XYZ file of C-alpha atoms in Angstrom:
716
model
C 0.032 0.071 -0.099
C 1.534 3.385 -1.130
C -0.034 6.126 0.368
C -2.640 7.105 3.204
C -5.217 7.819 0.765
C -4.950 3.999 -0.343
C -4.921 2.816 3.152
C -7.981 4.918 4.038
C -9.917 3.737 1.243
C -9.055 -0.073 1.772
C -10.087 0.048 5.229
C -12.994 2.526 4.752
C -11.488 4.935 7.507
C -13.510 8.036 8.053
C -11.325 10.371 9.966
C -11.471 14.286 10.702
C -8.593 16.548 9.792
C -7.356 16.651 13.271
C -7.384 12.742 13.665
C -5.863 12.316 10.032
C -2.743 14.742 11.164
C -2.340 12.582 14.392
C -2.358 9.535 12.321
C 0.306 10.511 9.770
C 2.671 12.185 12.205
C 5.162 9.296 12.804
C 8.436 10.860 13.120
C 9.519 12.770 16.297
C 7.493 13.390 19.646
C 3.832 14.265 19.527
C 1.383 14.631 22.334
C -2.289 14.168 21.161
C -4.719 15.761 23.405
C -7.836 14.011 23.058
C -11.504 15.284 24.431
C -13.934 12.764 25.764
C -15.441 10.781 22.873
C -13.339 12.061 20.207
C -12.088 8.679 19.061
C -8.773 8.299 20.536
C -8.119 4.510 20.498
C -9.426 4.236 16.715
C -6.761 6.916 15.996
C -4.050 4.904 17.876
C -5.101 1.561 16.315
C -5.302 3.097 12.574
C -1.641 4.674 13.261
C -0.069 1.517 14.171
C -1.736 -0.092 10.905
C -0.717 2.887 8.754
C 3.143 2.574 10.395
C 3.107 -1.211 9.292
C 1.200 -0.984 6.097
C 2.135 2.328 4.522
C 5.488 3.415 6.212
C 6.638 -0.504 6.256
C 7.814 -0.260 9.790
C 8.849 -3.578 11.342
C 5.910 -4.345 13.964
C 8.699 -5.574 16.480
C 10.033 -2.026 16.516
C 6.744 -0.671 17.956
C 5.903 -0.641 21.651
C 2.358 0.503 22.671
C 2.055 1.261 26.423
C -0.749 2.035 28.301
C -1.960 2.348 31.942
C -3.822 -1.356 32.899
C -3.870 -4.778 31.761
C -7.438 -4.009 30.529
C -6.329 -1.113 28.523
C -3.477 -3.042 26.725
C -5.783 -5.983 26.064
C -8.379 -3.635 24.612
C -6.030 -2.143 22.320
C -4.936 -5.545 20.983
C -8.532 -6.767 20.714
C -9.639 -3.658 18.721
C -6.435 -4.081 16.475
C -7.595 -7.705 15.846
C -10.883 -6.633 14.937
C -10.040 -4.172 12.509
C -6.695 -5.323 10.687
C -6.317 -9.194 11.675
C -5.390 -11.493 14.356
C -1.713 -12.458 12.941
C -0.814 -8.975 12.610
C -1.876 -8.108 15.971
C 0.199 -10.837 17.386
C 3.264 -9.335 16.206
C 2.644 -6.326 17.853
C 3.865 -5.486 21.597
C 0.938 -4.061 23.647
C 2.069 -3.711 27.357
C 1.682 -2.060 30.646
C 4.497 0.179 31.648
C 5.072 -2.275 34.663
C 5.259 -5.198 32.495
C 7.741 -3.600 30.191
C 9.618 -2.567 33.376
C 9.622 -6.400 34.412
C 10.765 -7.237 30.963
C 13.940 -4.572 31.372
C 14.649 -6.215 34.704
C 14.639 -9.899 33.480
C 16.989 -8.552 30.635
C 19.367 -7.557 33.222
C 19.260 -10.784 35.156
C 20.143 -12.634 31.617
C 22.648 -10.514 30.480
C 24.727 -9.813 33.731
C 24.017 -13.055 35.218
C 22.537 -11.613 38.423
C 19.415 -12.217 40.255
C 17.085 -9.246 41.034
C 15.158 -9.160 44.083
C 12.065 -11.326 44.174
C 8.761 -9.709 43.522
C 6.275 -9.523 46.344
C 2.817 -10.716 44.920
C 0.626 -9.360 47.558
C 1.734 -6.715 50.112
C -1.158 -6.874 52.290
C -0.030 -9.716 54.618
C 3.276 -7.890 55.083
C 1.726 -4.882 56.196
C -0.799 -6.583 58.543
C 2.073 -8.235 60.106
C 4.132 -5.144 60.603
C 1.397 -2.955 61.798
C 0.606 -5.545 64.425
C 4.135 -5.823 65.625
C 4.634 -1.772 65.570
C 1.270 -1.026 67.347
C 0.298 -4.079 69.124
C -3.342 -4.231 67.522
C -4.729 -5.569 64.259
C -5.552 -3.114 61.602
C -8.874 -2.821 59.955
C -9.479 -3.738 55.890
C -9.977 -0.273 55.088
C -6.860 1.168 57.189
C -4.890 -1.446 55.344
C -6.008 -0.473 51.955
C -5.216 3.203 52.802
C -1.701 2.262 53.716
C -1.121 0.129 50.741
C -2.318 3.181 48.466
C -0.289 5.598 50.312
C 2.754 3.270 49.702
C 2.100 3.212 46.121
C 1.667 6.684 45.807
C 5.019 7.594 47.443
C 6.773 5.248 45.067
C 5.053 6.396 41.971
C 5.872 10.109 42.963
C 9.392 9.242 43.773
C 9.003 11.053 47.222
C 11.863 11.317 49.667
C 11.694 10.489 53.331
C 11.351 14.248 54.119
C 8.553 14.605 51.717
C 6.972 11.496 52.984
C 6.780 13.030 56.658
C 5.022 16.303 55.163
C 2.011 14.165 53.695
C -1.532 14.497 55.558
C -1.637 12.610 58.685
C -3.597 9.416 58.980
C -4.516 7.593 62.008
C -1.437 5.316 62.068
C 1.949 6.633 61.981
C 2.611 6.301 58.246
C 6.470 7.168 58.124
C 6.926 4.571 60.894
C 5.234 1.674 59.005
C 6.622 2.830 55.459
C 10.363 2.700 57.040
C 9.462 -0.911 58.564
C 8.125 -2.145 55.101
C 11.111 -1.001 53.261
C 13.620 -2.368 55.922
C 11.492 -5.788 55.711
C 11.890 -5.995 52.028
C 15.345 -5.142 51.895
C 16.249 -7.825 54.420
C 14.157 -10.350 52.453
C 15.392 -9.096 49.241
C 12.066 -8.572 47.914
C 10.254 -5.783 45.669
C 6.630 -5.031 45.401
C 4.831 -3.955 42.254
C 5.769 -0.299 42.210
C 9.416 -1.162 43.279
C 9.508 -2.870 39.669
C 9.310 0.764 38.179
C 12.005 2.183 40.377
C 13.988 -0.875 39.850
C 13.839 -0.754 35.978
C 14.523 2.906 35.813
C 17.642 2.350 37.899
C 18.800 -0.325 35.839
C 18.330 1.876 32.655
C 20.192 4.771 34.100
C 23.024 2.759 35.454
C 23.633 0.533 32.422
C 23.923 2.724 29.095
C 24.258 -0.432 26.850
C 20.944 -1.816 28.396
C 19.077 1.428 27.483
C 20.698 1.448 24.101
C 19.388 -1.957 23.709
C 15.850 -0.964 24.292
C 15.896 2.108 22.475
C 17.182 0.274 19.191
C 14.536 -2.513 19.839
C 11.775 -0.188 20.132
C 12.264 2.873 17.911
C 8.558 3.963 18.042
C 6.594 4.186 21.482
C 2.859 4.837 21.870
C 1.552 6.054 25.302
C -1.907 5.564 25.813
C -3.829 7.151 28.719
C -0.832 9.405 29.353
C -2.770 11.733 31.903
C -3.056 8.439 34.197
C 0.795 8.005 33.881
C 2.857 8.501 37.099
C 5.964 10.501 37.686
C 8.450 7.400 37.873
C 6.626 5.778 34.404
C 7.143 9.121 32.748
C 10.914 9.193 33.892
C 11.097 5.670 32.114
C 9.618 6.744 28.911
C 11.635 10.013 28.850
C 14.735 7.434 29.079
C 13.343 5.325 26.448
C 12.791 8.326 24.120
C 15.610 10.409 24.680
C 15.345 13.748 23.214
C 15.375 12.573 19.351
C 13.283 9.248 19.732
C 9.761 8.756 18.279
C 7.135 9.006 20.631
C 3.363 9.492 20.412
C 1.508 10.097 23.528
C -2.297 10.384 23.704
C -4.107 11.481 26.715
C -6.282 14.517 28.175
C -5.057 16.601 31.156
C -8.572 17.219 31.615
C -9.355 13.720 32.464
C -6.471 13.078 35.215
C -8.485 11.753 37.933
C -5.981 9.396 39.539
C -3.645 11.736 41.676
C -4.343 9.618 45.090
C -2.274 6.820 43.368
C 0.292 8.977 41.810
C -0.800 10.132 38.295
C 1.152 13.005 37.293
C -0.593 15.240 34.540
C 2.197 17.668 35.122
C 4.305 15.904 32.649
C 1.524 16.579 29.793
C 1.812 20.346 30.834
C 5.553 20.294 30.750
C 5.755 18.373 27.473
C 7.467 20.825 25.399
C 10.076 21.528 28.193
C 10.837 17.834 28.068
C 10.887 17.553 24.168
C 11.411 21.230 22.634
C 11.092 19.840 19.181
C 7.744 18.107 19.793
C 4.506 19.043 18.736
C 1.190 19.224 20.606
C -1.836 17.988 18.624
C -5.567 18.345 19.417
C -8.639 16.201 18.847
C -11.510 18.621 19.728
C -14.672 16.699 18.575
C -16.909 14.976 20.581
C -18.586 12.167 18.822
C -20.491 10.946 21.903
C -22.522 13.443 23.619
C -25.215 15.908 22.493
C -24.430 19.552 21.909
C -26.278 20.376 25.403
C -24.028 17.913 27.430
C -20.703 19.051 25.250
C -21.287 22.857 25.509
C -22.091 22.719 29.312
C -19.109 20.412 29.797
C -16.837 22.351 27.684
C -17.527 25.515 29.662
C -17.360 23.857 33.192
C -13.819 22.250 32.820
C -12.306 25.988 32.288
C -12.573 26.109 36.095
C -9.474 23.845 35.956
C -7.076 26.433 35.269
C -3.608 24.327 34.597
C -4.599 23.023 31.210
C -4.212 23.177 27.492
C -6.679 25.504 25.589
C -9.213 23.519 24.044
C -12.677 24.067 22.856
C -14.735 20.796 22.748
C -17.515 20.889 20.254
C -19.858 18.003 18.675
C -21.587 17.620 15.400
C -24.538 15.615 17.076
C -28.109 17.682 17.756
C -29.116 19.329 21.138
C -30.907 16.693 22.688
C -32.704 17.358 26.160
C -31.268 19.687 28.849
C -29.041 18.698 31.818
C -31.380 18.246 34.506
C -31.543 18.442 38.370
C -34.411 16.097 39.833
C -34.914 17.196 43.523
C -36.270 14.213 45.739
C -37.370 14.278 49.551
C -34.736 12.117 50.809
C -31.819 9.671 50.228
C -34.383 6.787 49.943
C -36.503 8.477 47.254
C -33.558 8.786 44.932
C -33.141 5.121 44.791
C -36.868 4.643 44.251
C -36.682 7.268 41.358
C -33.910 5.032 39.925
C -35.897 1.931 39.884
C -38.796 3.389 38.680
C -36.665 4.837 35.495
C -35.233 1.496 34.937
C -38.512 -0.339 34.882
C -39.977 2.212 32.733
C -37.390 2.676 30.221
C -35.292 0.255 27.716
C -32.370 2.573 27.520
C -28.965 1.966 28.434
C -28.418 3.551 32.047
C -25.554 4.275 34.463
C -25.889 5.258 37.819
C -22.635 7.034 39.010
C -21.462 8.080 42.427
C -18.336 9.107 44.358
C -18.044 6.582 46.866
C -18.899 2.627 46.442
C -21.305 2.644 49.361
C -23.661 4.813 47.249
C -24.494 1.737 45.363
C -25.291 -0.519 48.255
C -29.085 0.384 48.998
C -29.671 0.584 45.250
C -28.202 -3.066 44.775
C -30.500 -3.983 47.641
C -33.562 -2.718 45.630
C -32.403 -4.093 42.283
C -32.137 -7.676 43.722
C -35.690 -7.022 45.243
C -37.020 -6.228 41.888
C -35.174 -8.826 40.046
C -33.528 -6.381 37.897
C -30.170 -7.498 36.148
C -27.249 -5.140 36.972
C -23.637 -4.654 36.477
C -21.095 -3.246 39.027
C -17.881 -1.878 37.730
C -14.909 -2.596 40.094
C -17.002 -2.506 43.444
C -15.153 -2.760 46.613
C -16.783 -4.488 49.639
C -14.609 -2.918 52.331
C -17.938 -1.170 53.691
C -18.823 -4.092 55.491
C -15.605 -4.583 57.289
C -15.716 -0.785 58.584
C -15.346 -0.234 62.260
C -18.779 1.455 62.301
C -20.615 -1.752 61.598
C -18.859 -3.918 64.238
C -19.379 -1.113 66.704
C -23.058 -1.153 66.032
C -23.257 -4.836 66.145
C -21.482 -4.622 69.573
C -23.777 -2.001 71.116
C -26.734 -3.921 70.049
C -25.281 -7.315 71.385
C -24.501 -5.746 74.796
C -28.105 -4.164 74.964
C -29.457 -7.675 74.691
C -27.237 -9.044 77.243
C -25.929 -6.034 79.615
C -24.233 -8.560 81.956
C -21.671 -9.725 79.232
C -18.392 -8.500 80.486
C -16.553 -9.660 77.297
C -18.716 -7.406 74.889
C -18.571 -4.387 77.376
C -14.648 -4.498 77.300
C -14.793 -3.976 73.679
C -17.349 -1.025 73.645
C -16.862 0.585 77.201
C -14.557 3.526 75.939
C -17.072 4.535 73.129
C -19.722 5.639 75.308
C -18.586 9.263 76.487
C -18.563 7.863 80.250
C -14.975 8.273 81.288
C -14.811 4.741 82.240
C -10.753 4.283 82.921
C -9.075 0.834 81.950
C -8.211 0.484 86.063
C -12.028 0.408 86.719
C -12.670 -2.408 84.308
C -10.006 -4.406 85.574
C -11.379 -3.904 88.972
C -15.037 -4.912 87.775
C -13.607 -8.110 85.962
C -12.715 -9.155 89.563
C -15.874 -8.200 91.175
C -18.961 -8.342 88.736
C -21.316 -11.354 89.425
C -22.464 -13.620 86.764
C -25.724 -12.079 85.162
C -25.427 -8.629 87.039
C -26.209 -5.731 84.947
C -22.521 -4.011 84.318
C -23.959 -0.741 85.086
C -25.328 -1.644 88.333
C -21.791 -2.973 89.194
C -20.201 0.308 87.919
C -22.524 2.474 89.995
C -21.477 0.432 93.191
C -17.675 1.496 92.597
C -18.074 4.817 91.359
C -17.715 6.444 94.774
C -18.604 9.948 95.113
C -18.557 11.143 91.407
C -22.118 12.095 91.168
C -21.771 13.277 87.386
C -20.418 9.859 86.677
C -23.148 7.968 88.290
C -25.794 10.142 86.639
C -24.070 9.314 83.058
C -24.163 5.555 84.121
C -27.894 5.323 84.936
C -28.664 7.288 81.648
C -26.658 4.653 79.593
C -28.381 1.664 81.453
C -31.706 3.111 80.414
C -30.658 3.922 76.937
C -29.069 0.311 76.259
C -32.565 -0.968 77.756
C -34.498 0.954 75.158
C -31.858 -0.022 72.365
C -33.007 -3.671 72.944
C -36.557 -3.178 71.765
C -35.820 -0.606 69.108
C -35.591 -0.992 65.386
C -32.422 -0.007 63.375
C -34.018 3.159 61.799
C -34.394 4.529 65.388
C -31.803 2.351 67.299
C -28.858 3.747 65.191
C -29.601 7.406 66.101
C -29.946 6.143 69.829
C -26.385 4.635 69.662
C -24.975 8.030 68.308
C -26.640 10.310 70.492
C -27.959 8.543 73.508
C -25.280 6.003 74.273
C -22.265 8.632 73.565
C -21.048 6.634 70.312
C -20.978 10.313 68.381
C -18.283 11.488 70.502
C -16.018 8.385 69.849
C -16.426 9.034 66.279
C -15.438 12.764 66.734
C -12.198 11.207 68.449
C -11.617 9.072 65.415
C -12.150 12.081 63.057
C -9.636 14.313 64.887
C -7.268 11.383 64.743
C -7.402 11.526 60.857
C -10.684 9.729 59.797
C -12.636 11.392 57.216
C -15.743 13.115 58.645
C -17.526 13.003 55.066
C -16.956 9.110 54.705
C -17.927 8.340 58.133
C -21.246 10.371 57.412
C -21.607 8.640 54.063
C -21.651 5.144 55.866
C -23.983 6.326 58.520
C -26.330 7.285 55.912
C -26.240 4.383 54.099
C -26.629 2.333 57.368
C -29.930 4.594 58.045
C -31.443 3.827 54.781
C -30.943 0.131 54.909
C -32.238 0.183 58.418
C -35.463 1.871 57.415
C -35.971 -1.257 55.211
C -36.139 -3.689 57.964
C -38.066 -3.948 61.124
C -35.489 -4.884 63.742
C -31.644 -5.371 64.261
C -31.392 -9.352 63.702
C -32.941 -8.786 60.070
C -30.587 -5.521 59.824
C -27.413 -7.607 60.263
C -28.692 -10.494 58.029
C -29.530 -8.003 55.061
C -25.941 -6.539 55.626
C -24.414 -10.123 55.519
C -26.514 -11.022 52.073
C -25.263 -7.765 50.470
C -21.718 -8.236 51.593
C -22.013 -11.800 49.942
C -23.540 -10.297 46.701
C -21.042 -7.488 46.466
C -17.851 -9.799 46.852
C -18.500 -11.086 43.374
C -20.147 -8.089 41.703
C -21.090 -9.632 38.299
C -24.107 -9.727 36.383
C -26.723 -12.337 36.827
C -26.290 -15.471 34.800
C -28.464 -15.590 31.719
C -29.563 -11.855 32.019
C -28.559 -9.049 30.076
C -27.925 -5.930 32.618
C -30.537 -3.121 32.342
C -28.329 -0.798 34.455
C -24.453 -0.300 35.138
C -23.388 0.842 38.649
C -20.263 2.802 39.023
C -18.065 5.154 40.709
C -17.036 8.398 38.840
C -13.278 7.036 38.861
C -14.192 3.573 37.340
C -16.473 5.278 34.686
C -13.691 6.727 32.839
C -13.878 5.261 29.121
C -17.357 4.084 29.386
C -20.534 5.746 27.911
C -24.169 5.430 28.123
C -27.390 6.984 26.825
C -28.806 7.897 30.241
C -26.745 8.666 33.100
C -27.766 9.219 36.740
C -25.373 10.841 39.092
C -26.285 10.484 42.791
C -24.698 11.788 46.206
C -22.963 14.780 44.472
C -23.097 16.983 47.764
C -21.061 19.489 49.190
C -18.272 17.413 51.078
C -18.522 14.652 48.390
C -17.695 16.691 45.485
C -15.555 18.716 45.713
C -14.094 16.775 48.793
C -13.823 18.895 51.458
C -11.527 16.725 53.340
C -8.818 18.334 50.882
C -7.577 21.689 51.876
C -9.720 24.221 50.043
C -6.718 26.382 49.456
C -5.158 23.369 47.731
C -5.642 24.319 43.944
C -4.057 21.081 42.709
C -6.474 18.937 44.734
C -9.648 21.186 43.682
C -8.465 21.058 40.159
C -8.831 17.122 40.282
C -12.151 17.297 41.874
C -13.126 19.419 38.919
C -11.815 16.711 36.504
C -13.417 14.211 38.301
C -16.949 15.574 37.947
C -16.085 16.522 34.176
C -15.395 12.786 33.560
C -18.737 11.633 35.008
C -20.686 14.303 33.046
C -19.298 13.492 29.914
C -20.090 9.632 30.158
C -23.931 10.669 29.076
C -24.424 10.356 25.470
C -28.139 11.811 25.543
C -29.535 12.245 28.791
C -27.487 13.416 32.210
C -29.655 13.698 35.358
C -28.370 14.795 38.912
C -30.612 13.684 41.800
C -30.461 16.041 44.713
C -32.034 15.469 48.004
C -34.106 18.320 49.388
C -33.723 17.468 53.260
C -30.527 15.571 54.105
C -29.079 15.206 57.561
C -26.998 18.096 58.707
C -28.325 20.295 55.877
C -25.793 18.892 53.222
C -26.491 20.608 49.937
C -25.844 19.648 46.312
C -22.722 20.099 45.057
C -21.738 23.576 43.869
C -20.321 21.831 40.588
C -23.987 20.917 39.638
C -24.820 24.711 39.418
C -21.575 25.459 37.554
C -22.276 22.653 35.082
C -25.878 23.733 34.371
C -25.961 27.459 35.078
C -22.280 28.686 34.259
C -19.235 29.323 36.386
C -18.949 31.708 39.021
C -17.810 35.056 38.163
C -14.757 35.379 40.322
C -12.247 32.459 39.859
C -8.852 34.234 40.772
C -8.559 31.347 43.476
C -10.510 28.284 42.671
C -10.168 26.701 46.084
C -12.154 29.534 47.172
C -15.161 28.268 45.525
C -15.295 24.921 47.373
C -17.164 24.225 50.187
C -15.464 25.288 53.399
C -14.585 22.017 55.391
C -16.443 21.800 58.706
C -14.503 21.844 62.002
C -13.159 18.620 63.029
C -14.026 19.542 66.378
C -17.860 18.861 65.568
C -19.843 16.301 64.220
C -23.716 15.659 64.007
C -24.178 19.104 65.283
C -22.679 18.338 68.635
C -19.589 19.871 70.055
C -16.808 17.307 71.097
C -17.263 15.920 74.332
C -14.663 13.074 74.756
C -14.343 12.851 78.657
C -12.204 10.022 78.696
C -9.448 11.075 76.424
C -10.637 14.267 74.579
C -11.817 17.694 75.798
C -15.010 17.301 77.681
C -14.775 19.172 81.024
C -17.308 18.575 83.750
C -17.353 22.119 85.613
C -17.051 20.661 89.079
C -13.755 19.322 88.758
C -10.689 20.904 90.293
C -7.403 19.375 89.825
C -4.076 20.579 90.465
C -2.197 20.775 87.172
C 0.853 22.659 88.199
C 3.107 19.839 87.505
C 1.849 19.200 84.071
C 3.743 21.577 81.890
C 4.968 21.596 78.511
C 7.684 18.856 78.315
C 6.218 16.502 81.195
C 6.253 13.113 80.376
C 2.892 11.264 81.239
C 1.534 7.463 80.903
C -1.842 7.030 79.515
C -3.665 3.755 80.216
C -4.435 3.422 76.463
C -1.494 5.016 74.345
C 1.208 4.491 76.714
C 4.128 7.120 77.311
C 3.436 10.450 76.007
C 5.022 14.062 76.214
C 2.822 17.253 76.717
C 3.748 19.684 73.862
C 1.219 22.410 74.751
C -1.219 23.293 77.369
C -3.924 25.801 77.662
C -5.744 25.497 80.851
C -6.817 21.957 81.325
C -6.693 21.127 77.530
C -3.213 19.605 76.693
C -1.695 18.545 73.435
C 0.255 15.146 73.991
C 2.603 13.187 71.792
C 2.761 9.621 72.020
C 5.093 7.198 70.284
C 2.341 4.841 69.217
C -0.527 7.029 68.704
C 0.709 10.521 67.326
C -0.544 13.873 68.957
C -3.914 13.535 70.877
C -5.705 16.537 72.620
C -7.003 15.600 76.083
C -8.672 17.175 79.076
C -6.013 16.565 82.012
C -8.298 17.305 84.772
C -10.906 14.578 83.692
C -8.079 12.176 82.684
C -6.269 12.493 86.247
C -9.576 12.395 87.940
C -10.418 8.876 86.308
C -6.955 7.448 86.457
C -6.530 7.440 82.737
C -3.071 9.204 82.987
C -0.300 8.936 85.502
């Protein structure tokens, strides 16, 4: 085949002017910025075929890299479908991790040395190290957060000093990270992301190895460039050099994986890295209606760090983007069920967090509607909230169960010390109500006796309550909300806890009692552990997080739980323009999944007066007039000193203050070492009145009321 025209005619390829320019530009370095629905995969596939059939390039010289195994597999399958299976087999479609592992294996063969063994699963190692360091078992969610942050550190190539500056977690992350790295070094192991660093180091250290791979792969394609991490870009930069042939395809407006190390800054710095390179555009969206495209194109300009692009479409206008108001969180799910029953359209329900899907899955199963969930994580069911609610109810049913009581006593906001628990264990009679025993040994502390009597009565009411009323009782009457405040002050996300409580309330409203509630949770956990389409049924609806929806498209899209605090996520610093920009991009990605209809479901009366995301208004009605500091437009984070419209009252460990206490604190100054019955040895770093900030080796910094703690024997 001699010319592009012959090639185009033979395969009936129809491309626009921007697509054709990208396809035939083979030499040098190019960055192709492709808006949603612009046909980037078609261009990559046709470009490779053009290189083989017109430019007569050896298929072995072409390396096509992408972000995920699924992406590499999809590219290969698309090529097979258009140009034949035999030709596809001669091409190399790979993830950057797989390529990096090939570099390491080449090093082993060439230099007859053995590289470190690949650690297939990091979770068991982290679990054991956590137990060794902190003397307690980590939760599954906490383990996931630690593993995710370890990957982030490696992909962003952070130094030890930079790691120490990361936002604090409930666990001492630098401590466990150091222990993890030391363990791997001793055992000669490398994890999934170490493979990248190892390969990069080898290519830098051995010029002859780098030359080998540069000669082998003279043409490099990089798909989904906006998802590529800093270390991955460094590998690409080495392979290409300043004069190699590189074709990068991506869209900085769709970079949404910053939490795992995506580095869109490399796209923005493309001309600095390759001064002779050219930035190309594909601005035509063939997916969505004019209404959706024009609104999304205007909205993404809220993100300032971007190339100038103007997305357009040849499609018709379609229906307007709408806000559908409902009276409650439960009502939003009922609305979706009715829409699925009524319409035969390709429907998707998108949300920020996985737990938003759980109440909907419950209803879909009840209605026998087939569904597909994309990459659901069942960690919701292992969250400490659910375990704690189960324990509270279990104790309500058996108030003499000392074993259960020892697991919840410090979560009741009753200033019960460990020493008191030890004393009770020796004295409490079989079958005796634990609160009766506590009252007997409380001495002259009238305020505590009153509190214990209130708790006894509260647990009695909880025993006969259904979950819809019982969960608020646990939070407010039994003091659990104060414990949640404590967890929030230690690094837990308030918004995530609120979201989980909302889901529990919705599910609790569908059953009459706690036993059925816990049974429902078990059934849902089992269903969501294998989130697949029911056999012999075509799914009528797809459920997906906004993150997992990238690359997908649907006729009709519902976006639910898009509220202040979730989008933009206010756990991020509102002054952090980088974090805010990623929130803008995530919302943009969700909106551009819709081909014909885009509907936001907004709840009128939520707990705590949570409002719909301001991004919905910006998309539908236009951007705010002043955008000098994008972070300013984000919802202001609520104080971590409040939760559920109550001030923090953590009498055992936190800042509660019974007025009648009169304790001499003159010996407790900055620098004083104390011993806490739960956290061990700590040092006072700051004190104002009775409130002290204390640093513990195992638990980090905690704020406590010294008077309350001393009165109850919590500290010495």
